[in-house]
Structure formats: C-alpha cells, structure tokens
mmCIF file of C-alpha atoms in Angstrom:
data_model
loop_
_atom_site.group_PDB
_atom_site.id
_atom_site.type_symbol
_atom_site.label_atom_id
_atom_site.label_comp_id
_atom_site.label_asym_id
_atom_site.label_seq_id
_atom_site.Cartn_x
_atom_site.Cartn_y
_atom_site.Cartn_z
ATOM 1 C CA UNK M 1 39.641 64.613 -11.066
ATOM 2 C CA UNK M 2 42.795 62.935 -12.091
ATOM 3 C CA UNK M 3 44.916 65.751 -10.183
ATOM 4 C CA UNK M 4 43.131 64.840 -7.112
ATOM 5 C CA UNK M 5 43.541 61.303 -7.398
ATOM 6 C CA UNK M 6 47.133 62.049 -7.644
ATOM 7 C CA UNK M 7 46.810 63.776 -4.721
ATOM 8 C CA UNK M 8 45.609 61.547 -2.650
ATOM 9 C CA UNK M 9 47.482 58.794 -4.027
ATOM 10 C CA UNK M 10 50.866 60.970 -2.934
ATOM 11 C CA UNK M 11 49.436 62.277 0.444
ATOM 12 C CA UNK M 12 51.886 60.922 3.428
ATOM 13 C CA UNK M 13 48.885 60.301 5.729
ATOM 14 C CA UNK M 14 47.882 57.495 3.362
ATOM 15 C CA UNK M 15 50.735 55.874 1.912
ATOM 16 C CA UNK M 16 51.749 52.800 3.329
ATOM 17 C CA UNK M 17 55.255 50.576 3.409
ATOM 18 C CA UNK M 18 54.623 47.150 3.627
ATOM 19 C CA UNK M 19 58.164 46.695 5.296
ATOM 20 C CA UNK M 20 57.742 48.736 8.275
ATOM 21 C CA UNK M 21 57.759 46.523 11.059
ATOM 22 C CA UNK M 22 54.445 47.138 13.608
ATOM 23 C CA UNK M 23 54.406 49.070 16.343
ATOM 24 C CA UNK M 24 52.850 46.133 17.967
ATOM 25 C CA UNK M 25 54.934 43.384 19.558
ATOM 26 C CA UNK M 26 53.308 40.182 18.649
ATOM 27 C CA UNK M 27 54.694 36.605 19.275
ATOM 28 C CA UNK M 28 53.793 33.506 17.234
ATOM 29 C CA UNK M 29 53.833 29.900 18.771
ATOM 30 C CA UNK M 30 53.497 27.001 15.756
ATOM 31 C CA UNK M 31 52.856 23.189 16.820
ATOM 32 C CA UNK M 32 54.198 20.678 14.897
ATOM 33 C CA UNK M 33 53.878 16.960 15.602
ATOM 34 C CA UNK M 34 51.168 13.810 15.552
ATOM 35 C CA UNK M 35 47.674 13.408 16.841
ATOM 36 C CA UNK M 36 48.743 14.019 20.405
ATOM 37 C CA UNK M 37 49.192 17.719 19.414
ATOM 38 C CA UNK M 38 46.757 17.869 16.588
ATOM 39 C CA UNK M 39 43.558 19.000 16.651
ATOM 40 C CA UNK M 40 40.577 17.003 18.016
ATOM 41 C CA UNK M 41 42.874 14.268 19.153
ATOM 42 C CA UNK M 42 45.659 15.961 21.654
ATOM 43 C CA UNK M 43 46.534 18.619 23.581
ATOM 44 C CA UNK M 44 47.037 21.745 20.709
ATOM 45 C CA UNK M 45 43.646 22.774 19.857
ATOM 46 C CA UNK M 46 43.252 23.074 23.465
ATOM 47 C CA UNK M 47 46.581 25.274 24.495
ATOM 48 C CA UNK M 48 46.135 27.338 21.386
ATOM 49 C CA UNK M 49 42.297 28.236 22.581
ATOM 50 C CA UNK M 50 43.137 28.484 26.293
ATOM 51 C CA UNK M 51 46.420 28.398 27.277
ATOM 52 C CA UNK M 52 47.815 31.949 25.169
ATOM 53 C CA UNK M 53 47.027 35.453 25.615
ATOM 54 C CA UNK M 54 45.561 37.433 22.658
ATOM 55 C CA UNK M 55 49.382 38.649 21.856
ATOM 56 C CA UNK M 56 49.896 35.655 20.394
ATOM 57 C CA UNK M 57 49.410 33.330 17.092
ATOM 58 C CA UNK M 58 48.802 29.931 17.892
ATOM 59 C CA UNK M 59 48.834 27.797 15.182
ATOM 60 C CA UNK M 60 48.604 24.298 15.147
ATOM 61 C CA UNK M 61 49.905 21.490 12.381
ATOM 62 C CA UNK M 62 49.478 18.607 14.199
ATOM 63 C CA UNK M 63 48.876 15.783 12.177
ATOM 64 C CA UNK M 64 47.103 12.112 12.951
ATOM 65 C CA UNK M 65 49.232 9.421 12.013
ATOM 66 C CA UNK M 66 53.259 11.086 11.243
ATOM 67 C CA UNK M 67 56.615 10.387 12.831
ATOM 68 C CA UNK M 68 59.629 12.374 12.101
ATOM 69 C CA UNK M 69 59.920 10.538 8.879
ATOM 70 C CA UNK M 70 57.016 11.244 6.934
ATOM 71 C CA UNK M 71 56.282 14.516 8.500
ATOM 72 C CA UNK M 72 58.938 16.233 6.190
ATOM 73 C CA UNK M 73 57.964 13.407 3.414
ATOM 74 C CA UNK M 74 54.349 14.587 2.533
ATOM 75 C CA UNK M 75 55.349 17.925 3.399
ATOM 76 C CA UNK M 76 53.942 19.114 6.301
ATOM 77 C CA UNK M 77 57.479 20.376 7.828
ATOM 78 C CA UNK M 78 57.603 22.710 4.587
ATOM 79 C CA UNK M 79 54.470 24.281 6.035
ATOM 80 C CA UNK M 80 55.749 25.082 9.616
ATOM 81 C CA UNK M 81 58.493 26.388 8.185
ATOM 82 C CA UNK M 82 56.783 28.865 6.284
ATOM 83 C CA UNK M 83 54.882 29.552 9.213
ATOM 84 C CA UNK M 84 57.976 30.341 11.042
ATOM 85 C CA UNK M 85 59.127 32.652 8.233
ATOM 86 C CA UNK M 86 55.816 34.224 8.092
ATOM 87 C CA UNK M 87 54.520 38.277 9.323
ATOM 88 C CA UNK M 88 56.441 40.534 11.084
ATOM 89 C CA UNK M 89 56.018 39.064 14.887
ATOM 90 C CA UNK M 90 58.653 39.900 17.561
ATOM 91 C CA UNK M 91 59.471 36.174 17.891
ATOM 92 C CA UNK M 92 58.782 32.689 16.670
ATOM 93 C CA UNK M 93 58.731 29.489 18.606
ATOM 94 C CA UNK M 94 58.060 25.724 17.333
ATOM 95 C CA UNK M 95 57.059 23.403 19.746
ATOM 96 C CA UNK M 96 58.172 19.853 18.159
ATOM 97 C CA UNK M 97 56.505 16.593 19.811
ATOM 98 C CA UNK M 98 56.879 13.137 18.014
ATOM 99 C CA UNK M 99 57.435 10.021 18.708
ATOM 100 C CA UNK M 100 53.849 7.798 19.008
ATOM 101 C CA UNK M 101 54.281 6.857 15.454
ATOM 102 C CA UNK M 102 58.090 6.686 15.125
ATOM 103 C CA UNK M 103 57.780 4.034 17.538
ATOM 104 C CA UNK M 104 54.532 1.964 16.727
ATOM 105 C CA UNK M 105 52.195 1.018 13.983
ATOM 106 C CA UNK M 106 52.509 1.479 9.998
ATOM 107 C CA UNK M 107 56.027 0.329 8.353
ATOM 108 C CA UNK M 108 56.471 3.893 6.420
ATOM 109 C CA UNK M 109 56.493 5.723 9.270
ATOM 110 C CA UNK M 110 58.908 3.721 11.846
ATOM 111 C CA UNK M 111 62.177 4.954 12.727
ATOM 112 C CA UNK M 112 65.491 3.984 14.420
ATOM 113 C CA UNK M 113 65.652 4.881 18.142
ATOM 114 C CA UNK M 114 69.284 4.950 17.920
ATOM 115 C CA UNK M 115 69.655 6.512 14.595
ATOM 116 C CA UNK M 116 66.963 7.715 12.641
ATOM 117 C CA UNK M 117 64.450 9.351 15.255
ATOM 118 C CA UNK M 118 67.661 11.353 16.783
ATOM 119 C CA UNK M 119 68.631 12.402 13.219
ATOM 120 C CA UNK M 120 65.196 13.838 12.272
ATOM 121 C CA UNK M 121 64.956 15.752 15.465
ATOM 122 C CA UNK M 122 68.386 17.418 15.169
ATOM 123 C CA UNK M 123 67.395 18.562 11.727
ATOM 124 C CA UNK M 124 64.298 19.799 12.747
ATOM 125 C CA UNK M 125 65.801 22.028 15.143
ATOM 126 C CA UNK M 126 68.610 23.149 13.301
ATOM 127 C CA UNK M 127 66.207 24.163 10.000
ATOM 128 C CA UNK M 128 63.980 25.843 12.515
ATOM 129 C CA UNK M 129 66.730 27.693 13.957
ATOM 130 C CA UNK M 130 67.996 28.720 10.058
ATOM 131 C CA UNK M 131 64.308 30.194 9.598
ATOM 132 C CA UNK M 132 64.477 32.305 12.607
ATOM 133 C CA UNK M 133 62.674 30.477 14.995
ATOM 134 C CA UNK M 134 63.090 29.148 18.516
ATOM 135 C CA UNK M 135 62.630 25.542 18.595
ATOM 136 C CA UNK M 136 61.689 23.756 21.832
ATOM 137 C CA UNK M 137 61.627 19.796 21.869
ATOM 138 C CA UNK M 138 58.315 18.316 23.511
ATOM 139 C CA UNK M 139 58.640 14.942 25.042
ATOM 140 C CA UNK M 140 55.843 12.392 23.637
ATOM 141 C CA UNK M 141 52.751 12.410 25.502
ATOM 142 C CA UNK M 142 52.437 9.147 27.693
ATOM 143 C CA UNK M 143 49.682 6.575 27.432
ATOM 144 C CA UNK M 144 47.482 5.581 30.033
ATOM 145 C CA UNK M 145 48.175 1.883 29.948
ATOM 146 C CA UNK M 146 48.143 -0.266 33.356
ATOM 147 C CA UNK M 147 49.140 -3.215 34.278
ATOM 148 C CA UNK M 148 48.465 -4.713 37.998
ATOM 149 C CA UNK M 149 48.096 -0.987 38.896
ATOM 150 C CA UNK M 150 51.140 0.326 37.969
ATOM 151 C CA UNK M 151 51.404 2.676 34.968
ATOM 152 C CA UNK M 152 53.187 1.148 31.806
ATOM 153 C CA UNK M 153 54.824 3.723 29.737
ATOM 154 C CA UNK M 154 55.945 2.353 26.869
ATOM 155 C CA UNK M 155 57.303 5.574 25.468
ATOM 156 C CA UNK M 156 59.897 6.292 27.853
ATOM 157 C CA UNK M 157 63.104 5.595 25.674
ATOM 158 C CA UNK M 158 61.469 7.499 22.667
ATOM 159 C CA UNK M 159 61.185 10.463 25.478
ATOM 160 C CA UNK M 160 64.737 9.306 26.513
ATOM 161 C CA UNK M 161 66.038 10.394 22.916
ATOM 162 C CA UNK M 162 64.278 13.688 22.710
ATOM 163 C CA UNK M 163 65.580 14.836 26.454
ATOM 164 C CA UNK M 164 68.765 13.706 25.031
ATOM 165 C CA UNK M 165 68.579 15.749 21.416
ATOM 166 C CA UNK M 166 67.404 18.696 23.619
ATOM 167 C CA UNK M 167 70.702 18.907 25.770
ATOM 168 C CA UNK M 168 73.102 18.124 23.086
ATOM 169 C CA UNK M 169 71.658 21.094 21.246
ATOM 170 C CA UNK M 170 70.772 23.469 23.980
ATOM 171 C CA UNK M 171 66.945 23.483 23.033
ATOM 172 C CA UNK M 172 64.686 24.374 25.581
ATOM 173 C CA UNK M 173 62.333 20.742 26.485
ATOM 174 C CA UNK M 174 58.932 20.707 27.716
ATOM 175 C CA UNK M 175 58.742 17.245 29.595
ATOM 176 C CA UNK M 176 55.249 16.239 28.557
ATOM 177 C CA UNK M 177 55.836 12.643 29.009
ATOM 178 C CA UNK M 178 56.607 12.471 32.336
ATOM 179 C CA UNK M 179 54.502 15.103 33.167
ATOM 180 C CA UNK M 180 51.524 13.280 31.597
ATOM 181 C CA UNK M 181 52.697 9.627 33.208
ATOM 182 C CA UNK M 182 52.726 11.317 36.506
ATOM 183 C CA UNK M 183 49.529 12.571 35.956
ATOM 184 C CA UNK M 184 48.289 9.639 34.911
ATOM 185 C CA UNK M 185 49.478 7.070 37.974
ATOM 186 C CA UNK M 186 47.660 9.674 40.308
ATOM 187 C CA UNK M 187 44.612 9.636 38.525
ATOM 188 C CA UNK M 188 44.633 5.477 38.159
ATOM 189 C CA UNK M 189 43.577 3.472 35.674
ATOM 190 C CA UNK M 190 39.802 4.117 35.545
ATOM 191 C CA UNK M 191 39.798 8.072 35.923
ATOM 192 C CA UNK M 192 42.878 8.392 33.365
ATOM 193 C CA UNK M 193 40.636 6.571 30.978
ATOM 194 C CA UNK M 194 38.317 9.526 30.942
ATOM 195 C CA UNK M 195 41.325 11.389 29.163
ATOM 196 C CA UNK M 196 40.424 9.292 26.111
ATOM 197 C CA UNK M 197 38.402 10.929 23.112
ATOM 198 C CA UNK M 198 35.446 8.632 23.797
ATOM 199 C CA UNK M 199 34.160 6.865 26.793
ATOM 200 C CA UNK M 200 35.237 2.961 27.039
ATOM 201 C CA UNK M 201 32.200 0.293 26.126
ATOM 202 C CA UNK M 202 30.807 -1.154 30.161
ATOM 203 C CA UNK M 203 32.205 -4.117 29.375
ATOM 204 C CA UNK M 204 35.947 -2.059 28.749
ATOM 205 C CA UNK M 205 35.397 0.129 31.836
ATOM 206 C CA UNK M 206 34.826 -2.676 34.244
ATOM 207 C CA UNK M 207 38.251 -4.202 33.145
ATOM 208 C CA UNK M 208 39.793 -1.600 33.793
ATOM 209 C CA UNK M 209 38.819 -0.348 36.765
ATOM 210 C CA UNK M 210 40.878 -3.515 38.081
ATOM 211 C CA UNK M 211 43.827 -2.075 37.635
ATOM 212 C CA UNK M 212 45.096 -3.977 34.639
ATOM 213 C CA UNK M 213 44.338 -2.031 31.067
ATOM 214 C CA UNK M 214 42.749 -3.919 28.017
ATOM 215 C CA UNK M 215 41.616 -2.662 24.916
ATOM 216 C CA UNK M 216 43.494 -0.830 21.949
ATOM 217 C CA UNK M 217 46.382 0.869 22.636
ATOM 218 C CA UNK M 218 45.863 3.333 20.092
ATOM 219 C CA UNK M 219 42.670 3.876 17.494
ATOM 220 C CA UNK M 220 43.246 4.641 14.113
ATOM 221 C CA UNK M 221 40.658 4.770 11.152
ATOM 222 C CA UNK M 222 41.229 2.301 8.599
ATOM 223 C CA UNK M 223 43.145 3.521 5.179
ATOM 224 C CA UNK M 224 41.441 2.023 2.172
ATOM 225 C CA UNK M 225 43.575 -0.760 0.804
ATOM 226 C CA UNK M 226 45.958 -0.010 3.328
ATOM 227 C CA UNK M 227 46.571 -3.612 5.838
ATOM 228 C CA UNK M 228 45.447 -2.943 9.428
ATOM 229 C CA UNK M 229 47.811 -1.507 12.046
ATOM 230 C CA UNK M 230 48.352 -4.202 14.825
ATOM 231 C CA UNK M 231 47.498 -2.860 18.241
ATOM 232 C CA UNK M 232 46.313 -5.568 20.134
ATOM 233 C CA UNK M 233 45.668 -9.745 19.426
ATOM 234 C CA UNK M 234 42.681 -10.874 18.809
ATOM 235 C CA UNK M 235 40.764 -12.131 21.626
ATOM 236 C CA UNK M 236 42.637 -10.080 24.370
ATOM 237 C CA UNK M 237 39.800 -7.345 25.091
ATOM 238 C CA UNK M 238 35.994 -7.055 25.147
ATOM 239 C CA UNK M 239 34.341 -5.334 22.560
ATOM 240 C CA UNK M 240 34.967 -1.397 22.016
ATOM 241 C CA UNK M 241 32.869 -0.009 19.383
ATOM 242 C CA UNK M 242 33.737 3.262 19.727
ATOM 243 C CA UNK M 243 37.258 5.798 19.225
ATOM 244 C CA UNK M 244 38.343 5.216 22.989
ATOM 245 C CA UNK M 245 41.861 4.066 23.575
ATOM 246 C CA UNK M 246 44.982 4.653 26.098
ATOM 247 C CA UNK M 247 46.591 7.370 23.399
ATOM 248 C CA UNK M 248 44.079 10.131 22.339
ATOM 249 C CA UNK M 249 42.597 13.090 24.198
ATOM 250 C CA UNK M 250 39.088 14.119 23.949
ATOM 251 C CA UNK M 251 37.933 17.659 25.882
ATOM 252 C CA UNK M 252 39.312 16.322 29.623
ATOM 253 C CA UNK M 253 42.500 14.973 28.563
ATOM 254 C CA UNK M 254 43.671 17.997 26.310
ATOM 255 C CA UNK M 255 42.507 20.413 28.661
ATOM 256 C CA UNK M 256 44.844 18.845 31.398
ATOM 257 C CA UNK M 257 47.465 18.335 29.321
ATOM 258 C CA UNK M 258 47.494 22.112 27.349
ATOM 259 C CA UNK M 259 48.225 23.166 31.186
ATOM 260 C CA UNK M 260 50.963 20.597 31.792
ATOM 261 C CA UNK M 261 52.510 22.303 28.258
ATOM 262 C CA UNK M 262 51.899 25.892 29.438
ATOM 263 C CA UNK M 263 53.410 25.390 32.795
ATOM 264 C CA UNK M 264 56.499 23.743 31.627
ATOM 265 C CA UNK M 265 56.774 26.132 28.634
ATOM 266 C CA UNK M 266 56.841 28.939 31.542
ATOM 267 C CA UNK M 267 59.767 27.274 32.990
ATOM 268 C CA UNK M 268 61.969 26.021 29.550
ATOM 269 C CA UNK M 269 61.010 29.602 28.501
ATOM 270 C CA UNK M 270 60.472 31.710 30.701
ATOM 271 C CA UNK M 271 60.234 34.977 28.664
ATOM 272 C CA UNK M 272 56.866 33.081 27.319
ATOM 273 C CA UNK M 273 55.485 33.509 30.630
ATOM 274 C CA UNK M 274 53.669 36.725 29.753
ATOM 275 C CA UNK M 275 52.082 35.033 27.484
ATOM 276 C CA UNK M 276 51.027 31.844 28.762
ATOM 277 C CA UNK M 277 47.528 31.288 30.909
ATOM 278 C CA UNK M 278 48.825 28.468 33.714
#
C-alpha cells in the first residue's frame, strides 16, 4: 500500500506546481476610494456586478468616510496593495477616486488642495505602479446640489488636482466628475435627487423641485463620542429623517454612474474594452 501511494504521489498526471502561471488569461480590476465607490453608497458594487465580464476580478475597497490621508493611516491602502500583488492574473488595474472627504467634514481626514491631496495621489500611483499594477486616477463623483437651477459643484478644484496628478504622471483618468455634473444638470434638480440612497422627506422634495437644493449635503452616521460633522446650519432645511442627501447613490444613481465609469474606462484604457459591459 505504501508503494502505491508513492506511486501516485510521483505520477506526472497529478503533480502540481503552484508557480505555473494559468493557461487562462484573467484580469483583475481593484477599487480603492470613499463611499462614492464603496459598497451600498456609490458606484463600485454596481460596476463590479454589472459593468465586467466574467474574465475579470472586481474587487471593491471602498470605504465610507476616508480621504487620501487616512486611507493609508488605518490601513486600508496596505490591503489594495496586496490585492494588486495577489494570483497570477494577466494584469492589474486600481481605479483610485478620492476627494469628498479630503475636502469636507471631520478634521483627521482634511487635506491641502495645494499640497497634501496632490502628494497622496502621486504616491498612490507610484506604489501601485512598484506592485505591478496599472493605476488610473478617478475624478470625485459630483454632488447634485442646485442653486436657482444651475448645478453647484463644489468639487471641481479637488477634480482640478486629480486631472492635474493624472497628466503630470501619465496615468490614465476616468472623468467621473464631470461626467456625473453633466449628468446631473440634464436630469435637474428633482430627478437627480432620485440618485440619492433614500428618497427625500415631501416636505424636502417640494423644495427642491424649485430649483434651489436644501437639505444635507452629505449624511453620515454619528461616531460615538465623536462631535458632529457640520453639513448644513441649523434652521436652513425642512426635516429629513431619513439617509437621503446630494452625495450618496442608492440602486439608480450607482447604476448610472458604474456606466459613466465603464465608458470612460473604455476610452482611458482601451485594452479594458473587452472587458467592460457599456
């Protein structure tokens, strides 16, 4: 009995090297950014389920509530990058999108617009590229604010820096933000509002359908012992009991923007294009 489990141990047919790459040609796409790519709250969960062929790995580490800053703090940017070093696949690309909470909200996660937010970004690409991957810069995803009618895009110099970042190191850029913004005037106030993760309050939905937003610009769940985020001062909107605001995605929004992502993925990449569903 031994003999023949020597046998078989020995027998070509079954032994196996770990190292030998696949036969298979198999492409891996990893998110990294804030809620507007995470799951639940922006547009990954949805281009990861719809927007890739079954030759590719999608996987998403979007996280609620990080800038550029405490992304790599806590860890998270460790993670991708194992992900990027990760299993034989033909390629490797890491879509990067920041900038919501770089700009706004808690103190620990701000950075400079100038300086810091640049910096990050560079580094990200660079330590991408020195794990084998192909980065491509995402510009922030644009809120639906309005004022008089006209869309008010507060993000637009934080987009600024990342088309910037992009050309002075030759990384491919998907332009979400004005992409989304575009998207967003067609649609008007009241229909872009149905982008958000929950439906406004009546009250909510009647101001807005004059043209002028109100309401929070961005919802966030409170952090035990943590002070509130500022978003808007008190007195300003109606009531809103519920997650809606002019940042998040629920099912309509990420749908339409996972195809804005896919279509200009095709054309910053276009040997993804085989693998993208436009």
């Amino acid at each position: 009995m031994r003999l023949l489990l020597a046998a078989l141990v020995a027998t070509p047919a079954l032994a196996q090297t770990p190292a030998d790459p696949p036969p298979f040609k198999a492409t891996k796409i990893v998110l990294v950014g804030d809620s507007t790519t995470a799951v639940n709250s922006g547009w990954g969960g949805a281009f990861c389920a719809t927007r890739v062929t079954s030759n590719v790995a999608c996987v998403n580490l979007g996280r609620g509530g990080r800038s550029t800053k405490t992304y790599r703090a806590e860890g998270s940017w460790t993670l991708a990058l194992g992900e990027m070093k990760g299993g034989p696949f033909a390629e490797t690309y890491v879509l990067i999108q920041f900038g919501h909470n770089d700009a706004y909200g808690r103190a620990e996660r701000l950075t400079d617009l100038k300086t810091g937010f640049p910096e990050n970004l560079k580094r990200y690409v660079a330590e991408a590229r020195a794990a084998g991957a192909r980065p491509v810069l995402v510009t922030p995803l644009s809120r639906r604010q309005f004022k008089d009618g006209k869309l008010v895009d507060d993000l637009v110099p934080w987009a600024q820096a990342v088309r910037a970042v992009a050309a002075e190191t030759g990384t491919p850029l998907v332009d979400l933000n004005a992409r989304s913004a575009e998207a967003a005037r067609a649609l008007g106030s009241l229909r872009a509002a149905a982008w958000a993760e929950a439906p406004p309050s009546p009250d909510l939905a009647r101001a807005i359908a004059g043209g002028t937003t109100v309401g929070v610009k961005f919802y966030e769940p409170p952090i035990p012992g943590a002070a509130p985020v500022p978003m808007d001062p008190p007195g300003t909107a109606p009531a809103n009991p519920s997650k809606f605001d002019y940042t998040h995605l629920g099912p309509a929004g990420a749908a339409a923007c996972s195809e804005i992502v896919a279509e200009e993925l095709v054309r910053a990449v276009p040997d993804l294009a085989r693998n993208l569903v436009r």
